[in-house]
Tab-separated table of C-alpha atoms in Angstrom:
chain	number	residue	atom	x	y	z
I	30	UNK	CA	103.517	94.859	-77.006
I	31	UNK	CA	106.069	97.274	-77.616
I	32	UNK	CA	109.311	95.477	-78.635
I	33	UNK	CA	112.298	95.969	-76.580
I	34	UNK	CA	114.751	98.541	-78.201
I	35	UNK	CA	118.351	98.364	-78.446
I	36	UNK	CA	118.784	101.117	-75.328
I	37	UNK	CA	116.884	98.553	-73.199
I	38	UNK	CA	119.622	96.035	-74.061
I	39	UNK	CA	122.448	98.575	-73.054
I	40	UNK	CA	120.699	99.660	-69.874
I	41	UNK	CA	120.279	96.180	-68.860
I	42	UNK	CA	123.845	95.290	-69.184
I	43	UNK	CA	124.882	98.236	-67.592
I	44	UNK	CA	122.896	97.710	-64.577
I	45	UNK	CA	124.163	93.993	-64.443
I	46	UNK	CA	127.790	95.220	-64.547
I	47	UNK	CA	127.182	97.612	-62.174
I	48	UNK	CA	125.615	95.178	-59.561
I	49	UNK	CA	128.360	92.649	-60.284
I	50	UNK	CA	131.082	95.081	-59.513
I	51	UNK	CA	129.578	95.957	-56.149
I	52	UNK	CA	128.924	92.190	-55.217
I	53	UNK	CA	132.518	91.347	-56.002
I	54	UNK	CA	133.789	94.050	-53.866
I	55	UNK	CA	131.241	93.192	-50.932
I	56	UNK	CA	129.982	89.591	-50.781
I	57	UNK	CA	133.384	87.940	-49.169
I	58	UNK	CA	133.318	90.147	-46.242
I	59	UNK	CA	131.717	88.655	-43.013
I	60	UNK	CA	129.199	90.871	-41.417
I	61	UNK	CA	130.242	91.527	-37.748
I	62	UNK	CA	129.176	93.825	-34.994
I	63	UNK	CA	131.493	96.661	-33.833
I	64	UNK	CA	131.361	98.757	-30.730
I	65	UNK	CA	130.504	102.854	-30.946
I	66	UNK	CA	133.602	104.725	-29.475
I	67	UNK	CA	134.282	108.317	-29.365
I	68	UNK	CA	135.346	109.630	-32.161
I	69	UNK	CA	135.308	112.413	-34.600
I	70	UNK	CA	132.485	111.668	-37.097
I	71	UNK	CA	131.432	113.361	-40.325
I	72	UNK	CA	127.882	112.387	-41.611
I	73	UNK	CA	127.085	113.469	-45.280
I	74	UNK	CA	123.499	113.410	-45.689
I	75	UNK	CA	122.011	114.041	-49.057
I	76	UNK	CA	118.836	115.703	-47.534
I	77	UNK	CA	117.620	116.447	-43.804
I	78	UNK	CA	116.337	113.158	-42.556
I	79	UNK	CA	118.687	110.807	-44.445
I	80	UNK	CA	121.130	110.989	-41.591
I	81	UNK	CA	118.608	109.632	-38.807
I	82	UNK	CA	116.814	107.333	-41.240
I	83	UNK	CA	120.188	105.885	-41.979
I	84	UNK	CA	122.173	106.017	-39.042
I	85	UNK	CA	120.017	107.758	-36.513
I	86	UNK	CA	120.962	104.625	-33.752
I	87	UNK	CA	124.618	105.131	-34.299
I	88	UNK	CA	124.606	108.599	-33.760
I	89	UNK	CA	122.491	108.258	-30.473
I	90	UNK	CA	125.376	106.044	-29.383
I	91	UNK	CA	128.026	108.374	-30.499
I	92	UNK	CA	126.465	111.209	-28.359
I	93	UNK	CA	126.227	108.906	-25.427
I	94	UNK	CA	130.122	107.950	-26.104
I	95	UNK	CA	131.202	111.970	-26.069
I	96	UNK	CA	131.904	112.248	-29.746
I	97	UNK	CA	132.148	115.003	-32.006
I	98	UNK	CA	129.544	114.578	-34.729
I	99	UNK	CA	129.252	117.136	-37.709
I	100	UNK	CA	126.271	116.483	-40.327
I	101	UNK	CA	126.570	118.248	-43.766
I	102	UNK	CA	123.174	118.417	-45.081
I	103	UNK	CA	123.968	118.671	-49.041
I	104	UNK	CA	120.659	119.787	-50.337
I	105	UNK	CA	117.707	121.915	-48.993
I	106	UNK	CA	113.970	121.861	-50.086
I	107	UNK	CA	112.975	125.372	-51.854
I	108	UNK	CA	111.064	127.648	-49.809
I	109	UNK	CA	107.613	127.321	-49.657
I	110	UNK	CA	105.308	130.564	-51.193
I	111	UNK	CA	105.115	131.949	-47.505
I	112	UNK	CA	109.239	131.722	-47.474
I	113	UNK	CA	109.205	128.746	-44.718
I	114	UNK	CA	111.592	125.727	-45.302
I	115	UNK	CA	110.236	123.285	-42.931
I	116	UNK	CA	112.964	120.877	-43.215
I	117	UNK	CA	115.403	123.368	-41.918
I	118	UNK	CA	113.411	123.796	-38.556
I	119	UNK	CA	113.133	119.797	-38.696
I	120	UNK	CA	116.950	119.141	-39.167
I	121	UNK	CA	117.685	121.776	-36.260
I	122	UNK	CA	115.534	119.684	-33.883
I	123	UNK	CA	117.055	116.286	-34.696
I	124	UNK	CA	120.579	117.773	-33.933
I	125	UNK	CA	119.322	119.299	-30.840
I	126	UNK	CA	117.897	115.808	-29.970
I	127	UNK	CA	121.082	113.982	-30.820
I	128	UNK	CA	123.576	116.522	-29.791
I	129	UNK	CA	125.461	117.031	-33.274
I	130	UNK	CA	126.768	120.272	-35.244
I	131	UNK	CA	125.329	120.659	-38.686
I	132	UNK	CA	125.581	122.892	-41.831
I	133	UNK	CA	123.527	123.334	-44.759
I	134	UNK	CA	125.491	123.069	-48.020
I	135	UNK	CA	122.375	124.482	-50.213
I	136	UNK	CA	122.643	122.502	-53.416
I	137	UNK	CA	119.224	121.836	-55.267
I	138	UNK	CA	116.877	118.922	-53.916
I	139	UNK	CA	117.014	116.504	-56.840
I	140	UNK	CA	119.644	117.818	-58.900
I	141	UNK	CA	123.090	117.114	-56.855
I	142	UNK	CA	124.365	115.128	-60.055
I	143	UNK	CA	124.589	118.561	-61.784
I	144	UNK	CA	126.866	119.638	-58.932
I	145	UNK	CA	128.978	116.900	-57.893
I	146	UNK	CA	132.369	118.729	-58.378
I	147	UNK	CA	131.188	121.715	-56.356
I	148	UNK	CA	129.595	119.383	-53.608
I	149	UNK	CA	132.777	117.423	-53.578
I	150	UNK	CA	134.842	120.569	-53.103
I	151	UNK	CA	132.509	121.551	-50.199
I	152	UNK	CA	132.802	118.157	-48.453
I	153	UNK	CA	136.294	118.129	-48.894
I	154	UNK	CA	136.574	121.526	-47.243
I	155	UNK	CA	134.575	120.116	-44.170
I	156	UNK	CA	136.790	116.891	-43.987
I	157	UNK	CA	139.992	119.176	-43.935
I	158	UNK	CA	138.749	121.598	-41.391
I	159	UNK	CA	136.914	118.961	-39.065
I	160	UNK	CA	139.404	116.441	-39.364
I	161	UNK	CA	136.946	113.376	-38.824
I	162	UNK	CA	137.888	109.690	-38.067
I	163	UNK	CA	135.043	108.438	-39.621
I	164	UNK	CA	133.082	109.678	-42.653
I	165	UNK	CA	129.478	108.519	-43.220
I	166	UNK	CA	127.817	108.842	-46.623
I	167	UNK	CA	125.201	106.985	-48.709
I	168	UNK	CA	126.637	103.822	-50.444
I	169	UNK	CA	127.376	104.287	-53.940
I	170	UNK	CA	124.558	101.801	-55.313
I	171	UNK	CA	121.928	103.514	-53.077
I	172	UNK	CA	118.607	103.670	-55.282
I	173	UNK	CA	118.120	107.477	-55.438
I	174	UNK	CA	119.731	109.925	-57.783
I	175	UNK	CA	120.762	112.683	-55.233
I	176	UNK	CA	122.061	109.483	-53.000
I	177	UNK	CA	124.434	108.155	-55.889
I	178	UNK	CA	125.707	111.845	-56.625
I	179	UNK	CA	126.406	112.570	-52.804
I	180	UNK	CA	128.224	109.353	-52.450
I	181	UNK	CA	130.056	110.092	-55.670
I	182	UNK	CA	131.145	113.811	-54.463
I	183	UNK	CA	132.014	112.285	-51.157
I	184	UNK	CA	134.644	110.099	-53.168
I	185	UNK	CA	135.862	113.094	-54.759
I	186	UNK	CA	136.068	114.930	-51.491
I	187	UNK	CA	138.187	111.919	-49.685
I	188	UNK	CA	140.663	111.929	-52.585
I	189	UNK	CA	140.954	115.408	-52.648
I	190	UNK	CA	141.230	115.780	-48.617
I	191	UNK	CA	143.545	112.926	-48.376
I	192	UNK	CA	141.251	111.471	-45.886
I	193	UNK	CA	143.246	108.687	-44.027
I	194	UNK	CA	140.482	107.560	-41.650
I	195	UNK	CA	137.190	105.022	-42.380
I	196	UNK	CA	134.441	105.565	-44.472
I	197	UNK	CA	131.254	103.896	-43.497
I	198	UNK	CA	128.496	103.828	-46.194
I	199	UNK	CA	124.896	103.410	-45.068
I	200	UNK	CA	121.730	102.224	-46.747
I	201	UNK	CA	118.374	104.225	-47.188
I	202	UNK	CA	116.530	103.342	-50.518
I	203	UNK	CA	118.186	100.094	-50.952
I	204	UNK	CA	120.165	97.602	-49.342
I	205	UNK	CA	123.548	97.263	-49.576
I	206	UNK	CA	126.082	94.122	-48.871
I	207	UNK	CA	127.317	95.029	-45.286
I	208	UNK	CA	130.243	94.035	-43.284
I	209	UNK	CA	129.717	95.852	-40.003
I	210	UNK	CA	126.754	96.204	-37.867
I	211	UNK	CA	125.915	98.585	-34.980
I	212	UNK	CA	123.797	97.154	-31.984
I	213	UNK	CA	121.001	99.987	-31.697
I	214	UNK	CA	118.935	98.139	-29.668
I	215	UNK	CA	119.498	100.332	-26.532
I	216	UNK	CA	118.299	103.400	-28.761
I	217	UNK	CA	115.606	102.588	-30.885
I	218	UNK	CA	113.191	104.878	-29.044
I	219	UNK	CA	115.607	107.664	-29.434
I	220	UNK	CA	116.103	106.870	-33.280
I	221	UNK	CA	112.034	106.665	-33.745
I	222	UNK	CA	112.055	110.397	-32.110
I	223	UNK	CA	114.972	111.587	-34.233
I	224	UNK	CA	112.980	110.587	-37.384
I	225	UNK	CA	109.817	111.997	-35.831
I	226	UNK	CA	111.427	115.400	-35.784
I	227	UNK	CA	110.757	115.575	-39.656
I	228	UNK	CA	107.036	116.008	-39.486
I	229	UNK	CA	106.965	117.372	-43.024
I	230	UNK	CA	108.261	113.886	-44.052
I	231	UNK	CA	106.452	111.282	-42.188
I	232	UNK	CA	102.852	112.968	-43.210
I	233	UNK	CA	102.657	110.803	-45.955
I	234	UNK	CA	105.189	108.229	-45.774
I	235	UNK	CA	106.149	105.992	-42.618
I	236	UNK	CA	109.988	106.403	-42.483
I	237	UNK	CA	110.266	105.327	-38.715
I	238	UNK	CA	108.241	102.146	-39.208
I	239	UNK	CA	110.474	101.234	-42.567
I	240	UNK	CA	113.730	102.246	-41.067
I	241	UNK	CA	113.182	100.242	-37.801
I	242	UNK	CA	111.712	97.317	-39.663
I	243	UNK	CA	115.166	97.018	-41.703
I	244	UNK	CA	116.970	97.749	-38.583
I	245	UNK	CA	114.969	94.941	-37.023
I	246	UNK	CA	115.987	92.570	-39.841
I	247	UNK	CA	119.475	93.320	-39.820
I	248	UNK	CA	119.353	92.504	-36.122
I	249	UNK	CA	118.517	88.764	-37.088
I	250	UNK	CA	121.511	88.039	-38.729
I	251	UNK	CA	123.597	89.624	-35.922
I	252	UNK	CA	121.646	88.191	-32.876
I	253	UNK	CA	120.691	91.338	-31.472
I	254	UNK	CA	117.154	92.811	-31.498
I	255	UNK	CA	118.047	96.070	-33.780
I	256	UNK	CA	121.131	96.715	-35.706
I	257	UNK	CA	122.108	99.538	-38.422
I	258	UNK	CA	124.297	98.007	-41.249
I	259	UNK	CA	127.200	99.602	-42.984
I	260	UNK	CA	129.833	99.026	-45.652
I	261	UNK	CA	133.089	100.008	-43.811
I	262	UNK	CA	136.488	100.552	-45.678
I	263	UNK	CA	139.476	102.608	-45.730
I	264	UNK	CA	139.246	106.237	-47.564
I	265	UNK	CA	141.516	104.872	-50.137
I	266	UNK	CA	139.344	101.741	-50.712
I	267	UNK	CA	136.214	103.931	-51.120
I	268	UNK	CA	137.641	106.100	-53.643
I	269	UNK	CA	138.606	103.168	-55.582
I	270	UNK	CA	135.015	101.622	-55.149
I	271	UNK	CA	133.556	105.005	-56.687
I	272	UNK	CA	135.857	105.180	-59.334
I	273	UNK	CA	135.496	101.435	-60.345
I	274	UNK	CA	131.587	102.162	-60.351
I	275	UNK	CA	131.870	105.136	-62.276
I	276	UNK	CA	133.829	103.052	-65.183
I	277	UNK	CA	130.326	101.057	-65.527
């Protein structure tokens, strides 16, 4: 058996401090259902499909409410040998289904952490131009390298742009400690259809079943059939959260 190294202990202590900081910031807040009302909503998605896996139901409700929604896809897959990029067309299909505008920022999939400053500048430019009431992005602790980097880049963007509205963090690869939930029971079929727009992604991983299973679980606590959960805070609070976690 290999003996634990000094670095193993360092990583373990760092991870423990990281989780404690998140928990202290979130666990005292009750989870409550909030309605979806007409608003200007900017969604920052690390990859095409994250927007619908995490918040497809909420976006469907915003479509019904007449909201203006802009989705920023931070990364896009490299072209295949034949020059095709399947997720570009799939994202366009999801956008058409849910009625939102979208832009591709074009950062390399898997390497956003190397481009956080540039990604932050691009997101800040979108915030300044679109003037959203709500910015949605991954929770800083979401367990994926690109998701963490996109959250950090959004923190930079919120600080740079002076966004005075709300930030709602969503969950994809790991659960967050939510303080608000949205009842998506009436649009579950729409959310499934939006996820299924990404045929190249669901071919090997049942994202729709996984996402809706989580939504069913979230709904139990909120006493509704299906719910999407978020960590909601002010822009200033989100920037502080990002800065605190970066100091771990």
